[in-house]
Tab-separated table of C-alpha atoms in Angstrom:
chain	number	residue	atom	x	y	z
J	1	UNK	CA	-11.455	10.187	71.898
J	2	UNK	CA	-12.435	9.303	75.185
J	3	UNK	CA	-9.263	7.630	76.416
J	4	UNK	CA	-10.095	4.390	79.141
J	5	UNK	CA	-8.871	4.749	82.700
J	6	UNK	CA	-5.477	5.488	82.436
J	7	UNK	CA	-2.332	6.952	84.465
J	8	UNK	CA	-1.820	9.104	81.896
J	9	UNK	CA	-5.309	10.251	80.700
J	10	UNK	CA	-3.993	10.308	76.779
J	11	UNK	CA	-6.594	11.968	74.423
J	12	UNK	CA	-4.816	9.966	71.702
J	13	UNK	CA	-5.855	8.839	68.397
J	14	UNK	CA	-3.832	7.467	65.030
J	15	UNK	CA	-4.191	8.401	61.557
J	16	UNK	CA	-1.851	5.826	60.046
J	17	UNK	CA	-1.537	1.913	61.779
J	18	UNK	CA	0.855	-0.656	60.336
J	19	UNK	CA	1.691	-4.329	61.483
J	20	UNK	CA	4.506	-2.752	63.367
J	21	UNK	CA	3.470	0.195	64.334
J	22	UNK	CA	1.445	3.532	64.124
J	23	UNK	CA	1.268	7.241	64.126
J	24	UNK	CA	-0.630	9.060	67.269
J	25	UNK	CA	-1.696	12.744	67.373
J	26	UNK	CA	-3.283	14.455	70.453
J	27	UNK	CA	-2.426	14.584	73.773
J	28	UNK	CA	-0.279	14.230	75.449
J	29	UNK	CA	2.904	13.488	73.367
J	30	UNK	CA	5.646	11.367	75.280
J	31	UNK	CA	9.181	11.819	75.136
J	32	UNK	CA	11.344	9.654	72.447
J	33	UNK	CA	12.481	6.404	74.455
J	34	UNK	CA	9.027	6.923	76.429
J	35	UNK	CA	7.258	2.669	76.947
J	36	UNK	CA	3.568	2.108	77.765
J	37	UNK	CA	1.044	-0.325	76.974
J	38	UNK	CA	-1.808	0.429	75.100
J	39	UNK	CA	-5.190	-1.073	74.159
J	40	UNK	CA	-6.125	-0.254	70.160
J	41	UNK	CA	-9.969	-0.627	69.497
J	42	UNK	CA	-10.460	-1.046	65.869
J	43	UNK	CA	-14.234	-1.878	65.442
J	44	UNK	CA	-16.737	-3.585	67.532
J	45	UNK	CA	-15.049	-7.304	67.669
J	46	UNK	CA	-11.687	-6.127	67.350
J	47	UNK	CA	-8.635	-4.958	70.336
J	48	UNK	CA	-5.119	-5.164	70.040
J	49	UNK	CA	-3.206	-4.628	73.022
J	50	UNK	CA	0.825	-4.046	72.753
J	51	UNK	CA	3.646	-2.604	74.457
J	52	UNK	CA	4.717	0.705	72.411
J	53	UNK	CA	7.812	2.465	72.568
J	54	UNK	CA	7.728	5.915	71.750
J	55	UNK	CA	10.081	6.784	68.135
J	56	UNK	CA	9.866	9.987	67.246
J	57	UNK	CA	7.677	13.168	68.501
J	58	UNK	CA	6.977	16.211	66.058
J	59	UNK	CA	5.470	18.975	68.662
J	60	UNK	CA	3.101	21.918	67.623
J	61	UNK	CA	6.515	24.223	66.350
J	62	UNK	CA	7.331	21.602	63.662
J	63	UNK	CA	4.041	20.683	62.826
J	64	UNK	CA	1.850	21.399	59.383
J	65	UNK	CA	-1.185	20.564	57.190
J	66	UNK	CA	0.351	17.315	56.002
J	67	UNK	CA	2.542	16.278	59.034
J	68	UNK	CA	0.392	17.085	61.707
J	69	UNK	CA	1.937	17.334	65.609
J	70	UNK	CA	2.131	13.797	67.014
J	71	UNK	CA	4.129	10.360	67.819
J	72	UNK	CA	5.212	7.709	65.820
J	73	UNK	CA	5.020	4.494	67.699
J	74	UNK	CA	6.669	0.872	67.182
J	75	UNK	CA	4.967	-1.752	68.384
J	76	UNK	CA	7.264	-4.047	71.011
J	77	UNK	CA	4.984	-7.240	72.177
J	78	UNK	CA	1.904	-8.584	70.507
J	79	UNK	CA	1.357	-12.058	70.073
J	80	UNK	CA	1.046	-13.937	67.133
J	81	UNK	CA	-2.918	-14.574	67.570
J	82	UNK	CA	-3.287	-10.445	67.900
J	83	UNK	CA	-1.127	-9.622	64.990
J	84	UNK	CA	-2.475	-12.444	62.438
J	85	UNK	CA	-6.013	-10.121	63.382
J	86	UNK	CA	-4.440	-6.835	62.584
J	87	UNK	CA	-2.868	-8.221	59.579
J	88	UNK	CA	-5.807	-9.318	58.314
J	89	UNK	CA	-7.918	-5.670	59.400
J	90	UNK	CA	-5.284	-3.571	57.190
J	91	UNK	CA	-5.672	-5.878	54.409
J	92	UNK	CA	-9.253	-4.903	54.018
J	93	UNK	CA	-8.239	-1.239	54.330
J	94	UNK	CA	-8.607	0.302	50.771
J	95	UNK	CA	-4.780	1.014	51.390
J	96	UNK	CA	-1.886	0.218	53.974
J	97	UNK	CA	-0.192	3.097	53.144
J	98	UNK	CA	-2.158	6.614	54.920
J	99	UNK	CA	-4.882	5.067	56.826
J	100	UNK	CA	-6.985	8.072	56.801
J	101	UNK	CA	-8.534	9.190	60.932
J	102	UNK	CA	-12.079	8.022	59.485
J	103	UNK	CA	-10.845	4.537	58.645
J	104	UNK	CA	-9.906	4.006	62.782
J	105	UNK	CA	-12.208	6.189	63.711
J	106	UNK	CA	-12.897	3.970	66.933
J	107	UNK	CA	-9.214	3.881	67.674
J	108	UNK	CA	-8.812	4.145	71.515
J	109	UNK	CA	-5.295	4.335	73.110
J	110	UNK	CA	-4.866	3.640	76.975
J	111	UNK	CA	-1.362	4.151	78.739
J	112	UNK	CA	-0.913	1.411	81.281
J	113	UNK	CA	2.482	0.478	83.592
J	114	UNK	CA	5.013	-1.326	81.810
J	115	UNK	CA	4.653	-5.302	82.005
J	116	UNK	CA	7.186	-7.365	84.131
J	117	UNK	CA	10.626	-8.433	82.711
J	118	UNK	CA	10.366	-11.278	79.675
J	119	UNK	CA	11.933	-14.843	81.496
J	120	UNK	CA	15.403	-15.111	81.367
J	121	UNK	CA	17.012	-16.572	78.088
J	122	UNK	CA	15.405	-20.673	78.443
J	123	UNK	CA	17.925	-21.327	75.353
J	124	UNK	CA	20.845	-21.216	77.416
J	125	UNK	CA	20.247	-24.647	78.701
J	126	UNK	CA	21.398	-25.972	75.570
J	127	UNK	CA	24.756	-26.938	76.956
J	128	UNK	CA	27.928	-28.257	75.078
J	129	UNK	CA	27.361	-31.665	74.190
J	130	UNK	CA	23.785	-31.164	73.835
J	131	UNK	CA	22.611	-32.931	70.489
J	132	UNK	CA	20.137	-31.386	68.474
J	133	UNK	CA	18.656	-33.285	65.897
J	134	UNK	CA	21.948	-34.352	63.419
J	135	UNK	CA	24.090	-31.660	65.272
J	136	UNK	CA	26.258	-31.760	68.549
J	137	UNK	CA	26.541	-28.652	70.485
J	138	UNK	CA	30.669	-27.223	70.674
J	139	UNK	CA	30.163	-23.686	72.272
J	140	UNK	CA	28.110	-21.041	72.054
J	141	UNK	CA	29.036	-18.159	69.602
J	142	UNK	CA	26.600	-15.237	70.474
J	143	UNK	CA	23.298	-14.324	71.015
J	144	UNK	CA	20.531	-11.727	69.736
J	145	UNK	CA	17.286	-10.411	70.580
J	146	UNK	CA	15.326	-13.364	68.999
J	147	UNK	CA	18.055	-16.358	68.953
J	148	UNK	CA	21.112	-17.329	69.919
J	149	UNK	CA	24.130	-18.843	67.859
J	150	UNK	CA	25.835	-21.871	68.553
J	151	UNK	CA	29.140	-23.643	67.100
J	152	UNK	CA	27.719	-27.187	66.440
J	153	UNK	CA	28.940	-30.305	64.256
J	154	UNK	CA	27.074	-32.534	62.394
J	155	UNK	CA	27.145	-36.171	64.405
J	156	UNK	CA	27.724	-37.695	61.060
J	157	UNK	CA	29.759	-35.941	59.400
J	158	UNK	CA	31.928	-34.441	61.764
J	159	UNK	CA	31.198	-30.950	59.295
J	160	UNK	CA	31.282	-27.736	61.849
J	161	UNK	CA	28.744	-25.282	61.177
J	162	UNK	CA	27.067	-22.223	62.984
J	163	UNK	CA	23.553	-23.068	64.080
J	164	UNK	CA	20.747	-20.464	65.081
J	165	UNK	CA	18.463	-21.472	67.173
J	166	UNK	CA	14.945	-19.569	68.062
J	167	UNK	CA	14.736	-18.805	71.327
J	168	UNK	CA	12.071	-21.169	73.265
J	169	UNK	CA	10.044	-17.972	74.105
J	170	UNK	CA	9.611	-17.428	70.279
J	171	UNK	CA	9.442	-20.972	68.839
J	172	UNK	CA	5.455	-20.614	68.902
J	173	UNK	CA	5.742	-17.548	67.772
J	174	UNK	CA	4.157	-16.943	64.006
J	175	UNK	CA	5.448	-13.788	63.328
J	176	UNK	CA	9.067	-14.739	64.867
J	177	UNK	CA	9.208	-18.102	62.598
J	178	UNK	CA	8.381	-16.362	59.659
J	179	UNK	CA	11.127	-14.262	60.228
J	180	UNK	CA	13.278	-17.215	60.241
J	181	UNK	CA	11.892	-19.045	57.279
J	182	UNK	CA	12.365	-15.729	55.739
J	183	UNK	CA	16.083	-15.047	55.956
J	184	UNK	CA	16.735	-18.672	54.883
J	185	UNK	CA	14.350	-18.356	52.173
J	186	UNK	CA	15.697	-14.758	51.140
J	187	UNK	CA	19.652	-16.041	51.545
J	188	UNK	CA	18.853	-18.738	49.159
J	189	UNK	CA	17.932	-16.019	46.543
J	190	UNK	CA	20.875	-14.938	46.451
J	191	UNK	CA	23.984	-15.673	44.306
J	192	UNK	CA	26.927	-14.323	45.709
J	193	UNK	CA	30.367	-15.320	47.627
J	194	UNK	CA	29.411	-12.584	49.919
J	195	UNK	CA	26.115	-14.010	51.288
J	196	UNK	CA	26.441	-16.560	54.132
J	197	UNK	CA	24.950	-19.972	53.419
J	198	UNK	CA	22.453	-21.255	54.592
J	199	UNK	CA	21.605	-24.933	54.527
J	200	UNK	CA	19.339	-26.079	56.811
J	201	UNK	CA	16.462	-25.829	58.767
J	202	UNK	CA	15.305	-27.719	61.200
J	203	UNK	CA	12.012	-27.846	62.679
J	204	UNK	CA	10.577	-29.902	65.905
J	205	UNK	CA	8.987	-29.272	69.131
J	206	UNK	CA	11.389	-27.606	71.282
J	207	UNK	CA	13.440	-26.827	69.133
J	208	UNK	CA	13.766	-24.258	65.772
J	209	UNK	CA	17.008	-23.791	64.067
J	210	UNK	CA	18.859	-22.870	60.482
J	211	UNK	CA	21.855	-24.134	59.779
J	212	UNK	CA	25.156	-21.713	58.302
J	213	UNK	CA	28.318	-21.937	57.230
J	214	UNK	CA	30.850	-21.416	59.916
J	215	UNK	CA	32.456	-18.009	60.041
J	216	UNK	CA	36.227	-17.640	61.108
J	217	UNK	CA	37.057	-13.705	61.241
J	218	UNK	CA	35.580	-10.811	63.209
J	219	UNK	CA	32.389	-8.738	62.924
J	220	UNK	CA	33.371	-4.741	61.332
J	221	UNK	CA	32.287	-3.103	64.775
J	222	UNK	CA	34.337	-5.504	67.039
J	223	UNK	CA	37.179	-4.618	64.555
J	224	UNK	CA	36.622	-1.080	65.230
J	225	UNK	CA	35.891	-1.290	68.674
J	226	UNK	CA	39.466	-2.643	69.266
J	227	UNK	CA	41.439	-0.591	66.116
J	228	UNK	CA	39.603	2.619	65.702
J	229	UNK	CA	39.191	4.215	62.192
J	230	UNK	CA	40.357	2.089	59.269
J	231	UNK	CA	42.963	3.327	56.749
J	232	UNK	CA	41.926	3.583	53.774
J	233	UNK	CA	43.374	1.108	52.313
J	234	UNK	CA	40.631	-1.109	54.201
J	235	UNK	CA	37.656	1.210	53.232
J	236	UNK	CA	37.794	1.021	49.561
J	237	UNK	CA	38.301	-2.472	49.232
J	238	UNK	CA	35.639	-3.631	52.179
J	239	UNK	CA	33.379	-0.864	50.761
J	240	UNK	CA	33.366	-1.909	47.383
J	241	UNK	CA	32.613	-5.291	48.444
J	242	UNK	CA	29.390	-4.031	50.738
J	243	UNK	CA	28.577	-2.391	47.271
J	244	UNK	CA	28.779	-5.534	45.524
J	245	UNK	CA	27.099	-7.725	47.556
J	246	UNK	CA	24.436	-5.051	48.063
J	247	UNK	CA	23.771	-5.079	44.144
J	248	UNK	CA	23.250	-8.148	44.006
J	249	UNK	CA	20.439	-8.418	47.390
J	250	UNK	CA	18.884	-5.579	45.028
J	251	UNK	CA	18.891	-7.260	41.724
J	252	UNK	CA	17.368	-10.017	43.497
J	253	UNK	CA	13.946	-7.738	44.366
J	254	UNK	CA	15.095	-7.797	48.153
J	255	UNK	CA	15.840	-5.148	50.651
J	256	UNK	CA	18.034	-6.022	53.407
J	257	UNK	CA	16.872	-2.975	56.362
J	258	UNK	CA	19.467	-3.901	59.393
J	259	UNK	CA	22.879	-2.934	57.399
J	260	UNK	CA	25.545	-2.427	60.145
J	261	UNK	CA	29.258	-2.910	61.511
J	262	UNK	CA	27.517	-5.777	63.405
J	263	UNK	CA	26.179	-7.545	60.440
J	264	UNK	CA	29.552	-7.311	58.126
J	265	UNK	CA	31.910	-10.054	58.904
J	266	UNK	CA	35.234	-10.108	57.480
J	267	UNK	CA	36.239	-13.715	57.423
J	268	UNK	CA	39.545	-15.444	56.445
J	269	UNK	CA	39.480	-15.579	52.574
J	270	UNK	CA	42.291	-16.090	49.558
J	271	UNK	CA	40.238	-14.104	47.846
J	272	UNK	CA	40.778	-10.884	50.249
J	273	UNK	CA	43.074	-10.241	53.524
J	274	UNK	CA	39.060	-8.750	54.538
J	275	UNK	CA	36.362	-10.965	52.838
J	276	UNK	CA	33.238	-9.249	53.896
J	277	UNK	CA	30.488	-11.900	54.542
J	278	UNK	CA	26.743	-9.982	55.037
J	279	UNK	CA	24.807	-11.136	57.657
J	280	UNK	CA	21.757	-11.348	59.544
J	281	UNK	CA	18.507	-11.162	56.949
J	282	UNK	CA	16.021	-11.558	59.494
J	283	UNK	CA	14.182	-8.376	58.665
J	284	UNK	CA	14.879	-7.945	54.849
J	285	UNK	CA	11.910	-8.419	52.623
J	286	UNK	CA	11.365	-9.235	49.137
J	287	UNK	CA	9.884	-6.685	46.846
J	288	UNK	CA	6.779	-8.727	46.289
J	289	UNK	CA	5.712	-8.285	49.926
J	290	UNK	CA	6.031	-4.242	48.973
J	291	UNK	CA	2.922	-1.546	48.676
J	292	UNK	CA	1.706	-1.716	45.556
J	293	UNK	CA	0.739	1.763	45.132
J	294	UNK	CA	4.855	2.880	45.349
J	295	UNK	CA	7.082	1.443	42.933
J	296	UNK	CA	9.707	-1.122	44.601
J	297	UNK	CA	8.749	0.531	48.065
J	298	UNK	CA	7.352	-1.368	51.176
J	299	UNK	CA	5.278	0.569	53.663
J	300	UNK	CA	4.437	0.612	57.454
J	301	UNK	CA	7.843	-1.536	58.685
J	302	UNK	CA	9.887	0.180	61.809
J	303	UNK	CA	12.452	-1.718	62.215
J	304	UNK	CA	16.210	-1.449	62.271
J	305	UNK	CA	19.322	-0.481	64.462
J	306	UNK	CA	19.544	3.791	64.748
J	307	UNK	CA	22.668	5.688	63.912
J	308	UNK	CA	22.552	3.356	60.627
J	309	UNK	CA	18.733	3.174	59.676
J	310	UNK	CA	17.108	5.510	57.056
J	311	UNK	CA	14.558	7.644	58.389
J	312	UNK	CA	12.028	6.699	56.120
J	313	UNK	CA	12.176	3.558	57.809
J	314	UNK	CA	12.062	4.844	61.050
J	315	UNK	CA	9.641	6.804	60.846
J	316	UNK	CA	7.181	3.773	59.472
J	317	UNK	CA	7.402	4.923	55.750
J	318	UNK	CA	7.884	2.743	52.477
J	319	UNK	CA	11.538	1.574	51.766
J	320	UNK	CA	14.028	0.557	48.652
J	321	UNK	CA	17.645	0.329	48.006
J	322	UNK	CA	18.047	3.671	48.731
J	323	UNK	CA	17.250	2.586	52.364
J	324	UNK	CA	20.366	0.382	52.421
J	325	UNK	CA	22.195	3.162	50.701
J	326	UNK	CA	21.685	5.282	54.085
J	327	UNK	CA	22.876	2.519	56.015
J	328	UNK	CA	26.295	2.069	53.672
J	329	UNK	CA	26.342	5.724	54.217
J	330	UNK	CA	26.878	5.109	58.081
J	331	UNK	CA	28.983	2.106	57.740
J	332	UNK	CA	31.280	4.160	55.856
J	333	UNK	CA	31.073	6.932	58.137
J	334	UNK	CA	31.957	4.529	60.830
J	335	UNK	CA	34.854	3.254	59.093
J	336	UNK	CA	36.585	6.260	58.750
J	337	UNK	CA	36.280	7.509	62.312
J	338	UNK	CA	35.042	5.015	64.400
J	339	UNK	CA	31.811	6.767	65.488
J	340	UNK	CA	28.100	7.081	64.266
J	341	UNK	CA	26.970	9.627	62.594
J	342	UNK	CA	25.022	11.656	64.704
J	343	UNK	CA	26.240	12.799	68.348
J	344	UNK	CA	23.461	11.246	70.738
J	345	UNK	CA	23.685	10.574	74.900
J	346	UNK	CA	21.037	7.524	73.853
J	347	UNK	CA	19.343	6.197	71.422
J	348	UNK	CA	16.314	7.976	71.203
J	349	UNK	CA	17.998	10.941	71.176
J	350	UNK	CA	19.895	9.441	67.680
J	351	UNK	CA	16.635	8.744	66.262
J	352	UNK	CA	15.290	12.427	66.784
J	353	UNK	CA	18.201	14.016	65.255
J	354	UNK	CA	18.161	11.476	62.141
J	355	UNK	CA	15.023	12.917	61.917
J	356	UNK	CA	15.901	15.968	61.693
J	357	UNK	CA	19.609	17.001	61.483
J	358	UNK	CA	21.715	17.182	58.230
J	359	UNK	CA	24.435	14.996	58.650
J	360	UNK	CA	27.984	16.008	60.036
J	361	UNK	CA	30.453	14.650	56.838
J	362	UNK	CA	33.660	12.530	57.998
J	363	UNK	CA	35.970	15.464	57.894
J	364	UNK	CA	34.496	17.166	60.548
J	365	UNK	CA	35.552	14.457	62.871
J	366	UNK	CA	38.954	12.840	62.037
J	367	UNK	CA	40.215	16.748	59.812
J	368	UNK	CA	42.402	15.981	56.832
J	369	UNK	CA	43.227	12.578	55.486
J	370	UNK	CA	39.445	11.995	53.782
J	371	UNK	CA	39.284	12.381	50.434
J	372	UNK	CA	37.116	15.035	49.146
J	373	UNK	CA	35.162	13.315	46.858
J	374	UNK	CA	34.671	10.483	49.586
J	375	UNK	CA	33.607	13.236	52.048
J	376	UNK	CA	31.106	14.114	50.113
J	377	UNK	CA	29.695	10.507	49.272
J	378	UNK	CA	29.179	10.073	52.706
J	379	UNK	CA	27.107	13.387	53.438
J	380	UNK	CA	24.678	12.001	49.898
J	381	UNK	CA	24.271	8.631	51.324
J	382	UNK	CA	23.133	9.713	54.939
J	383	UNK	CA	20.789	12.491	53.308
J	384	UNK	CA	17.452	12.643	55.113
J	385	UNK	CA	15.698	13.062	51.096
J	386	UNK	CA	16.301	9.155	49.426
J	387	UNK	CA	16.017	11.241	45.972
J	388	UNK	CA	19.543	12.893	46.740
J	389	UNK	CA	21.289	9.823	47.981
J	390	UNK	CA	23.125	7.946	45.282
J	391	UNK	CA	20.544	5.441	43.430
J	392	UNK	CA	22.546	2.165	44.227
J	393	UNK	CA	25.215	0.449	45.374
J	394	UNK	CA	26.935	-0.079	42.038
J	395	UNK	CA	26.663	4.145	41.967
J	396	UNK	CA	28.661	4.250	45.037
J	397	UNK	CA	30.408	1.437	44.069
J	398	UNK	CA	31.835	3.788	41.101
J	399	UNK	CA	33.220	6.583	43.293
J	400	UNK	CA	35.551	4.436	45.514
J	401	UNK	CA	37.104	3.591	42.699
J	402	UNK	CA	37.859	6.852	42.288
J	403	UNK	CA	39.526	7.031	45.785
J	404	UNK	CA	40.921	3.448	45.362
């Protein structure tokens, strides 16, 4: 490979490329967390440009014939047109898994200075009292990477709801729109009391939003931040409820892929003092979208939250229900210790530790007080090898019943 003009003068080629990331070999190998702009030439008339982030790096000492030295990179900024062209290119390959160097032999990667920061969050212009369709904005509830959540009121019925508004810069981004559509569609395919209800999806020229039931409570992350580790009397019923809803999600043929304390709400309910509601299906996927050559697996997606996301997902590999089981192990670990399963100074180091180190048992953090069966369950859930994890959420629930 002969790189174009570059401050890094890289000599990179990719063995595997997907819609969300790629594996790059060659030199130099950058540290996890490094961000560069790349230009990828996939053929005489197809060039993809995107900002990418190094997720993990494998040096020569750790390389082997089947696992060469290189870097796992994920796309941070790729516009809708280029994303569609990349998707069309991948669809023409014999298989979307294990793309060979010959299939992308013309790939050239060029490092450029990072682009200027994105514009300010324009959806913050939505003020109290603003009218969005049939809804009046009452207050802002929270904010995420792609959208903001508002407390809103139906102008005719007076019913209060949560309104998830796509940020203005994403309104004409087909990939962002599809994520929002997928979230609304997938949630309504699952019948379970612990799934947040989505009652409407509104698409207008200036605004795109989904309407959800209004939840009164705190997310699990806030509970742990303010109160520290939870007692077993709370951990077991919360864990059993998470298992129940995950089992429903998986039986519906869906992998959540972003299970973490921030996406678990504990709400007021007559049925339980800590009634679980599972949120944010924005990166969930149906099995119908999975790779055909792997049973119940899905290839090429590098998304999720370091610390709770399984190594195979961080690596851009195939995922299935056991990927959510890994995340469930991270959630159980957090409830027991109020810490992440791996010690790290930043998310990039966290990813490296997840990829290379065995998990520590919760008892190593808090000492006595963790039942042995629960200690061992958490370690099994967090195993790097999906085959060594519990096979289902129902299996995890069965162990939790022994603790309770």
